[in-house]
Amino acid sequence: MTANQPSPNHLQLTRDGQLRHFLTLDGLGRELLTDILDTADSFIEVGERSIKKVPLLRGRTVVNLFFESSTRTRSTFELAAKRLSADVLNLDINTSATSKGESLSDTLLNLEAMASDMFVVRHSQSGAPHFIAESVTPGVAIINAGDGRHAHPTQAMLDMLTIRQHKGRFEGLKVAIVGDVLHSRVARSQIRALNELGAAEVRVIAPGTLLPRDVEDLGCIVEYDMSRGMKDLDVVIMLRLQKERMEGALLPSEREFYRLYGLSQDKLALARPDCIVMHPGPINRGVEIESAVADGPQSVILNQVTNGIAIRMAVMSMAMGGQMAERQQKQIDSEETRG
Ligand code: CP
């Protein structure tokens, strides 16, 4: 966020600091991030029951609006909403009126007219969920499921939950994020979360062509050499090469990228012996990670997916709680004004 942009928190927090939308991690403090992790921890047990349901969103309608493809995020948001007992509508953008030219605003107005309580939005345009949150009917919560290169806050939080489960803390940890940082909304949210939660060092390891300008300003140090970058790591997070977002030739070849930056068993051996391996998915085996590493004993990639459900349950229930608290506060305020 630059000095000229307003804090996103006038939108995503209530007056007393509760979540009412979840758009970005920018401006959210350690206490709230820890609250999200603790709430998610309490939902992990729900996923281990034979009947995996709690009634927190009973009678509520959650609409999944994915304008970009997704496997993990869309499925885990749907499961999370169902485990909270919400009614869930997955709008298929390819067969919706969007394909006939209906604007995003008109699509939303129509879905709001169906008394929806929450929109989970993935969009290729950075800022789309923010734009929707600015105009949506009061009481409706907006959750960002990934917007352009800007942010993927629930992914970063499920990654933080996974790190906390395996390492027990953030203080003192050295974490590296490797690969296509330039196009990665995930990396931006992870760097923000790791710094706020107290990691000792966040490194990005990548060729200069795959790093944003002034990347250090995000709160990380840069290492161009993977062998040097792997030293002393507690956590290594690999990123997918986002070829669909690449304009021009940013890489000599995938083969060369893998030779220099792919996570092989040899390169992983340079990190601490208990270093965990993470990847938000989808993974490209042999492009950014060797299969033996992705499926190996240090990999926690599938734990990340499982934790996605608990984190999304936490964020959805907290945002709905914030919306309800705000509605009650407005009622009290208007009664006081009348009285
Ligand atoms: N990590 C992630 O966002 O994966 P999907 O694109 O499958 O949702």
Tab-separated table of C-alpha atoms and ligand atoms in Angstrom:
chain	number	residue	atom	x	y	z
A	1	MET	CA	0.000	0.000	0.000
A	2	THR	CA	1.374	3.435	-0.880
A	3	ALA	CA	1.030	6.507	1.325
A	4	ASN	CA	-1.720	7.844	-0.971
A	5	GLN	CA	-4.007	4.824	-0.669
A	6	PRO	CA	-6.473	4.728	2.228
A	7	SER	CA	-6.101	1.870	4.714
A	8	PRO	CA	-8.279	-1.059	3.597
A	9	ASN	CA	-9.402	-1.457	7.174
A	10	HIS	CA	-12.151	1.143	7.040
A	11	LEU	CA	-13.751	-1.489	4.790
A	12	GLN	CA	-12.803	-4.823	6.308
A	13	LEU	CA	-13.041	-4.098	10.039
A	14	THR	CA	-15.922	-2.963	12.236
A	15	ARG	CA	-15.534	0.071	14.495
A	16	ASP	CA	-14.331	-2.185	17.314
A	17	GLY	CA	-11.837	-4.071	15.139
A	18	GLN	CA	-13.764	-7.228	14.208
A	19	LEU	CA	-13.571	-8.656	10.675
A	20	ARG	CA	-16.595	-7.894	8.514
A	21	HIS	CA	-14.944	-8.521	5.115
A	22	PHE	CA	-11.635	-10.320	4.443
A	23	LEU	CA	-9.887	-8.549	1.576
A	24	THR	CA	-6.189	-8.320	2.435
A	25	LEU	CA	-3.776	-8.881	5.305
A	26	ASP	CA	-2.504	-5.300	4.956
A	27	GLY	CA	-3.199	-3.418	8.150
A	28	LEU	CA	-4.304	-6.485	10.163
A	29	GLY	CA	-2.302	-6.790	13.371
A	30	ARG	CA	-0.753	-9.818	15.039
A	31	GLU	CA	-3.628	-10.128	17.514
A	32	LEU	CA	-6.270	-10.519	14.788
A	33	LEU	CA	-4.096	-12.882	12.702
A	34	THR	CA	-3.505	-15.022	15.798
A	35	ASP	CA	-7.244	-14.948	16.525
A	36	ILE	CA	-7.901	-16.320	13.002
A	37	LEU	CA	-5.326	-19.100	13.556
A	38	ASP	CA	-6.768	-19.982	16.981
A	39	THR	CA	-10.323	-20.026	15.616
A	40	ALA	CA	-9.183	-22.282	12.742
A	41	ASP	CA	-7.508	-24.592	15.268
A	42	SER	CA	-10.863	-25.009	16.996
A	43	PHE	CA	-12.450	-26.040	13.652
A	44	ILE	CA	-9.866	-28.737	12.863
A	45	GLU	CA	-11.623	-31.051	15.297
A	46	VAL	CA	-14.915	-30.572	13.387
A	47	GLY	CA	-13.244	-32.058	10.292
A	48	GLU	CA	-12.283	-35.154	12.291
A	49	ARG	CA	-15.861	-35.924	13.432
A	50	SER	CA	-18.133	-38.408	11.639
A	51	ILE	CA	-20.695	-35.586	11.247
A	52	LYS	CA	-18.571	-32.644	10.126
A	53	LYS	CA	-20.976	-29.796	10.833
A	54	VAL	CA	-21.521	-26.885	13.208
A	55	PRO	CA	-24.539	-24.557	12.977
A	56	LEU	CA	-22.720	-21.193	12.887
A	57	LEU	CA	-23.942	-20.164	9.399
A	58	ARG	CA	-27.256	-22.061	9.435
A	59	GLY	CA	-29.781	-20.238	7.252
A	60	ARG	CA	-27.077	-18.115	5.597
A	61	THR	CA	-26.390	-18.141	1.853
A	62	VAL	CA	-22.793	-18.158	0.612
A	63	VAL	CA	-22.110	-17.548	-3.096
A	64	ASN	CA	-18.817	-18.700	-4.628
A	65	LEU	CA	-17.972	-16.339	-7.488
A	66	PHE	CA	-14.846	-17.610	-9.222
A	67	PHE	CA	-13.945	-15.648	-12.346
A	68	GLU	CA	-10.646	-17.602	-12.560
A	69	SER	CA	-10.096	-21.355	-12.389
A	70	SER	CA	-9.471	-23.032	-9.045
A	71	THR	CA	-9.387	-26.494	-7.514
A	72	ARG	CA	-8.235	-26.085	-3.905
A	73	THR	CA	-9.625	-22.676	-2.977
A	74	ARG	CA	-13.088	-23.140	-4.481
A	75	SER	CA	-13.525	-26.668	-3.108
A	76	THR	CA	-12.326	-25.819	0.389
A	77	PHE	CA	-14.475	-22.673	0.559
A	78	GLU	CA	-17.473	-24.804	-0.440
A	79	LEU	CA	-16.672	-27.489	2.135
A	80	ALA	CA	-16.004	-24.847	4.797
A	81	ALA	CA	-19.360	-23.135	4.161
A	82	LYS	CA	-21.185	-26.492	4.229
A	83	ARG	CA	-19.442	-27.496	7.478
A	84	LEU	CA	-20.727	-24.217	8.931
A	85	SER	CA	-24.234	-25.309	7.751
A	86	ALA	CA	-24.632	-22.508	5.176
A	87	ASP	CA	-26.510	-22.918	1.881
A	88	VAL	CA	-23.902	-22.696	-0.877
A	89	LEU	CA	-24.315	-21.519	-4.438
A	90	ASN	CA	-21.415	-22.056	-6.853
A	91	LEU	CA	-21.990	-19.736	-9.783
A	92	ASP	CA	-20.540	-21.270	-12.931
A	93	ILE	CA	-19.144	-18.204	-14.670
A	94	ASN	CA	-18.784	-20.022	-18.014
A	95	THR	CA	-22.519	-20.755	-18.191
A	96	SER	CA	-23.710	-17.606	-16.350
A	97	ALA	CA	-24.921	-14.358	-17.944
A	98	THR	CA	-21.357	-13.012	-17.549
A	99	SER	CA	-20.647	-14.894	-20.784
A	100	LYS	CA	-23.448	-12.829	-22.438
A	101	GLY	CA	-21.786	-9.584	-21.417
A	102	GLU	CA	-23.420	-8.889	-18.019
A	103	SER	CA	-21.183	-6.628	-15.915
A	104	LEU	CA	-19.786	-7.673	-12.541
A	105	SER	CA	-21.918	-5.010	-10.834
A	106	ASP	CA	-25.130	-6.265	-12.447
A	107	THR	CA	-24.310	-9.891	-11.640
A	108	LEU	CA	-23.810	-8.888	-8.004
A	109	LEU	CA	-27.021	-6.846	-7.835
A	110	ASN	CA	-28.953	-9.892	-9.040
A	111	LEU	CA	-27.266	-12.225	-6.567
A	112	GLU	CA	-27.892	-9.716	-3.754
A	113	ALA	CA	-31.570	-9.725	-4.763
A	114	MET	CA	-31.549	-13.450	-3.886
A	115	ALA	CA	-30.716	-12.477	-0.266
A	116	SER	CA	-27.116	-13.686	-0.338
A	117	ASP	CA	-25.149	-13.127	2.875
A	118	MET	CA	-21.592	-13.635	1.634
A	119	PHE	CA	-19.671	-13.551	-1.635
A	120	VAL	CA	-16.400	-15.442	-1.978
A	121	VAL	CA	-14.665	-13.783	-4.930
A	122	ARG	CA	-11.733	-14.804	-7.117
A	123	HIS	CA	-10.922	-12.408	-9.946
A	124	SER	CA	-8.039	-11.748	-12.337
A	125	GLN	CA	-8.241	-8.001	-11.624
A	126	SER	CA	-6.373	-6.814	-8.534
A	127	GLY	CA	-8.806	-4.936	-6.305
A	128	ALA	CA	-12.025	-6.576	-7.565
A	129	PRO	CA	-13.114	-7.865	-4.092
A	130	HIS	CA	-12.277	-4.431	-2.618
A	131	PHE	CA	-14.429	-2.757	-5.290
A	132	ILE	CA	-17.330	-5.106	-4.502
A	133	ALA	CA	-16.991	-4.523	-0.741
A	134	GLU	CA	-17.274	-0.773	-1.319
A	135	SER	CA	-20.627	-1.068	-3.080
A	136	VAL	CA	-22.277	-4.162	-1.604
A	137	THR	CA	-25.450	-3.962	0.514
A	138	PRO	CA	-24.666	-3.497	4.235
A	139	GLY	CA	-24.668	-6.847	6.016
A	140	VAL	CA	-23.185	-8.819	3.096
A	141	ALA	CA	-19.605	-10.035	3.676
A	142	ILE	CA	-16.972	-10.194	0.915
A	143	ILE	CA	-14.124	-12.699	1.151
A	144	ASN	CA	-11.141	-12.416	-1.203
A	145	ALA	CA	-10.275	-15.802	-2.747
A	146	GLY	CA	-7.395	-14.315	-4.785
A	147	ASP	CA	-7.322	-11.106	-6.867
A	148	GLY	CA	-4.840	-10.606	-9.687
A	149	ARG	CA	-1.308	-10.259	-8.335
A	150	HIS	CA	-2.553	-8.412	-5.262
A	151	ALA	CA	-3.514	-10.782	-2.462
A	152	HIS	CA	-4.624	-14.295	-1.505
A	153	PRO	CA	-5.183	-13.795	2.204
A	154	THR	CA	-6.857	-17.111	3.071
A	155	GLN	CA	-4.028	-19.001	1.324
A	156	ALA	CA	-1.439	-17.119	3.386
A	157	MET	CA	-3.358	-17.820	6.598
A	158	LEU	CA	-3.673	-21.565	5.886
A	159	ASP	CA	0.073	-21.524	5.232
A	160	MET	CA	0.634	-19.797	8.602
A	161	LEU	CA	-1.557	-22.406	10.317
A	162	THR	CA	0.528	-25.170	8.716
A	163	ILE	CA	3.807	-23.536	9.808
A	164	ARG	CA	2.511	-23.060	13.371
A	165	GLN	CA	1.397	-26.716	13.527
A	166	HIS	CA	4.815	-27.978	12.448
A	167	LYS	CA	7.103	-25.437	14.115
A	168	GLY	CA	5.017	-24.350	17.103
A	169	ARG	CA	5.994	-20.696	16.682
A	170	PHE	CA	7.007	-17.976	14.208
A	171	GLU	CA	9.687	-16.256	16.286
A	172	GLY	CA	13.189	-17.191	15.138
A	173	LEU	CA	12.057	-18.912	11.915
A	174	LYS	CA	13.882	-18.413	8.633
A	175	VAL	CA	11.497	-18.802	5.722
A	176	ALA	CA	12.209	-18.651	1.982
A	177	ILE	CA	9.737	-18.155	-0.849
A	178	VAL	CA	11.153	-19.455	-4.135
A	179	GLY	CA	10.278	-18.807	-7.772
A	180	ASP	CA	7.781	-16.596	-9.536
A	181	VAL	CA	7.301	-13.878	-6.921
A	182	LEU	CA	6.564	-11.309	-9.650
A	183	HIS	CA	3.147	-12.748	-10.511
A	184	SER	CA	2.322	-14.192	-7.100
A	185	ARG	CA	-0.527	-12.841	-4.973
A	186	VAL	CA	0.246	-15.696	-2.558
A	187	ALA	CA	3.829	-14.507	-1.960
A	188	ARG	CA	2.708	-10.952	-1.210
A	189	SER	CA	0.214	-12.155	1.416
A	190	GLN	CA	2.693	-14.660	2.893
A	191	ILE	CA	5.434	-12.031	3.297
A	192	ARG	CA	2.960	-9.742	5.054
A	193	ALA	CA	1.730	-12.505	7.404
A	194	LEU	CA	5.212	-13.816	8.243
A	195	ASN	CA	6.454	-10.345	9.152
A	196	GLU	CA	3.411	-9.539	11.258
A	197	LEU	CA	3.580	-12.864	13.106
A	198	GLY	CA	7.267	-12.386	13.961
A	199	ALA	CA	9.333	-14.608	11.629
A	200	ALA	CA	13.050	-13.839	12.024
A	201	GLU	CA	13.771	-13.650	8.298
A	202	VAL	CA	11.773	-13.832	5.076
A	203	ARG	CA	13.883	-14.470	1.957
A	204	VAL	CA	12.789	-14.527	-1.631
A	205	ILE	CA	14.906	-16.646	-3.979
A	206	ALA	CA	14.387	-16.020	-7.691
A	207	PRO	CA	15.954	-14.700	-10.873
A	208	GLY	CA	15.708	-10.908	-11.198
A	209	THR	CA	13.159	-11.288	-14.028
A	210	LEU	CA	10.694	-12.967	-11.632
A	211	LEU	CA	10.917	-10.389	-8.848
A	212	PRO	CA	8.791	-7.241	-8.554
A	213	ARG	CA	10.605	-3.918	-8.514
A	214	ASP	CA	11.506	-2.840	-4.949
A	215	VAL	CA	10.600	-6.313	-3.647
A	216	GLU	CA	12.543	-5.599	-0.420
A	217	ASP	CA	9.906	-2.991	0.447
A	218	LEU	CA	7.442	-5.874	0.937
A	219	GLY	CA	9.524	-6.967	3.962
A	220	CYS	CA	12.012	-9.547	2.660
A	221	ILE	CA	15.617	-9.987	1.627
A	222	VAL	CA	16.598	-11.152	-1.868
A	223	GLU	CA	18.833	-14.068	-2.779
A	224	TYR	CA	19.493	-14.882	-6.439
A	225	ASP	CA	21.478	-18.062	-5.778
A	226	MET	CA	19.376	-21.016	-4.614
A	227	SER	CA	22.261	-22.887	-2.941
A	228	ARG	CA	23.092	-19.859	-0.781
A	229	GLY	CA	19.402	-19.140	-0.186
A	230	MET	CA	18.640	-22.617	1.174
A	231	LYS	CA	21.139	-22.291	4.080
A	232	ASP	CA	19.634	-22.463	7.606
A	233	LEU	CA	16.033	-22.523	6.364
A	234	ASP	CA	13.218	-23.761	8.620
A	235	VAL	CA	10.557	-23.448	5.923
A	236	VAL	CA	10.803	-23.360	2.120
A	237	ILE	CA	7.750	-22.315	0.128
A	238	MET	CA	7.862	-23.076	-3.602
A	239	LEU	CA	5.726	-21.088	-6.055
A	240	ARG	CA	4.224	-22.112	-9.380
A	241	LEU	CA	5.510	-20.459	-12.536
A	242	GLN	CA	2.431	-18.447	-13.537
A	243	LYS	CA	2.853	-18.718	-17.294
A	244	GLU	CA	-0.677	-17.394	-17.899
A	245	ARG	CA	0.394	-14.037	-16.397
A	246	MET	CA	3.788	-13.798	-18.091
A	247	GLU	CA	4.265	-11.224	-20.815
A	248	GLY	CA	7.459	-11.652	-22.823
A	249	ALA	CA	10.349	-14.023	-22.233
A	250	LEU	CA	11.108	-13.915	-18.516
A	251	LEU	CA	12.900	-17.286	-18.494
A	252	PRO	CA	15.447	-18.956	-20.770
A	253	SER	CA	13.475	-22.240	-20.492
A	254	GLU	CA	11.583	-24.291	-17.894
A	255	ARG	CA	14.466	-26.755	-17.930
A	256	GLU	CA	16.972	-24.031	-17.072
A	257	PHE	CA	14.630	-22.664	-14.375
A	258	TYR	CA	14.378	-26.114	-12.811
A	259	ARG	CA	18.180	-26.542	-12.888
A	260	LEU	CA	18.712	-23.238	-11.084
A	261	TYR	CA	15.616	-22.845	-8.875
A	262	GLY	CA	13.743	-26.166	-8.836
A	263	LEU	CA	13.613	-27.817	-5.409
A	264	SER	CA	15.485	-31.105	-5.769
A	265	GLN	CA	16.531	-33.438	-2.970
A	266	ASP	CA	20.105	-32.118	-3.331
A	267	LYS	CA	19.044	-28.509	-2.825
A	268	LEU	CA	16.715	-29.387	0.058
A	269	ALA	CA	19.655	-31.081	1.821
A	270	LEU	CA	21.256	-27.608	2.144
A	271	ALA	CA	18.445	-26.427	4.477
A	272	ARG	CA	18.017	-27.409	8.132
A	273	PRO	CA	17.282	-31.157	8.439
A	274	ASP	CA	13.798	-30.399	9.831
A	275	CYS	CA	12.966	-27.822	7.139
A	276	ILE	CA	9.392	-28.243	5.912
A	277	VAL	CA	8.476	-27.966	2.215
A	278	MET	CA	5.353	-26.054	1.206
A	279	HIS	CA	3.621	-25.182	-2.072
A	280	PRO	CA	0.220	-23.489	-2.476
A	281	GLY	CA	-0.532	-25.628	-5.536
A	282	PRO	CA	-1.134	-26.450	-8.251
A	283	ILE	CA	2.349	-28.007	-8.376
A	284	ASN	CA	4.271	-28.558	-11.595
A	285	ARG	CA	6.476	-31.570	-10.987
A	286	GLY	CA	9.856	-31.263	-12.666
A	287	VAL	CA	9.356	-27.513	-13.218
A	288	GLU	CA	9.532	-26.033	-9.708
A	289	ILE	CA	9.740	-29.167	-7.555
A	290	GLU	CA	11.054	-32.718	-7.844
A	291	SER	CA	8.417	-35.416	-7.253
A	292	ALA	CA	10.573	-37.076	-4.576
A	293	VAL	CA	10.489	-33.785	-2.615
A	294	ALA	CA	6.795	-33.018	-3.210
A	295	ASP	CA	5.873	-36.513	-1.957
A	296	GLY	CA	8.737	-36.818	0.540
A	297	PRO	CA	8.825	-36.802	4.360
A	298	GLN	CA	9.500	-33.043	4.653
A	299	SER	CA	6.559	-32.087	2.437
A	300	VAL	CA	3.472	-30.629	4.146
A	301	ILE	CA	1.732	-29.711	0.875
A	302	LEU	CA	-1.384	-31.802	1.509
A	303	ASN	CA	-1.576	-30.583	5.138
A	304	GLN	CA	-1.882	-27.090	3.634
A	305	VAL	CA	-4.917	-28.214	1.629
A	306	THR	CA	-6.578	-29.782	4.699
A	307	ASN	CA	-5.924	-26.614	6.720
A	308	GLY	CA	-7.629	-24.577	4.003
A	309	ILE	CA	-11.009	-25.792	5.234
A	310	ALA	CA	-10.432	-24.772	8.870
A	311	ILE	CA	-9.008	-21.356	7.931
A	312	ARG	CA	-11.913	-20.647	5.602
A	313	MET	CA	-14.413	-21.731	8.263
A	314	ALA	CA	-12.685	-19.318	10.660
A	315	VAL	CA	-12.687	-16.359	8.294
A	316	MET	CA	-16.283	-16.879	7.134
A	317	SER	CA	-17.670	-17.274	10.649
A	318	MET	CA	-15.686	-14.278	11.946
A	319	ALA	CA	-16.795	-12.028	9.053
A	320	MET	CA	-20.435	-13.034	9.519
A	321	GLY	CA	-20.094	-12.360	13.255
A	322	GLY	CA	-18.646	-8.918	12.501
A	323	GLN	CA	-21.495	-8.124	10.107
A	324	MET	CA	-24.071	-9.119	12.761
A	325	ALA	CA	-22.320	-7.077	15.467
A	326	GLU	CA	-22.271	-4.062	13.168
A	327	ARG	CA	-25.972	-4.404	12.366
A	328	GLN	CA	-26.786	-4.538	16.105
A	329	GLN	CA	-24.600	-1.492	16.765
A	330	LYS	CA	-26.364	0.478	14.007
A	331	GLN	CA	-29.741	-0.434	15.541
A	332	ILE	CA	-28.580	0.780	18.964
A	333	ASP	CA	-27.214	4.000	17.404
A	334	SER	CA	-30.477	4.726	15.553
A	335	GLU	CA	-32.585	4.007	18.678
A	336	GLU	CA	-30.392	6.411	20.671
A	337	THR	CA	-30.778	9.085	17.972
A	338	ARG	CA	-34.584	8.640	17.942
A	339	GLY	CA	-34.863	8.443	21.721
B	1	CP	N1	-3.597	-22.342	-4.045
B	1	CP	C1	-4.591	-22.049	-4.880
B	1	CP	O1	-5.101	-20.927	-4.927
B	1	CP	O2	-5.011	-23.108	-5.649
B	1	CP	P1	-6.259	-23.076	-6.642
B	1	CP	O3	-5.897	-22.152	-7.786
B	1	CP	O4	-6.477	-24.502	-7.087
B	1	CP	O5	-7.436	-22.535	-5.894
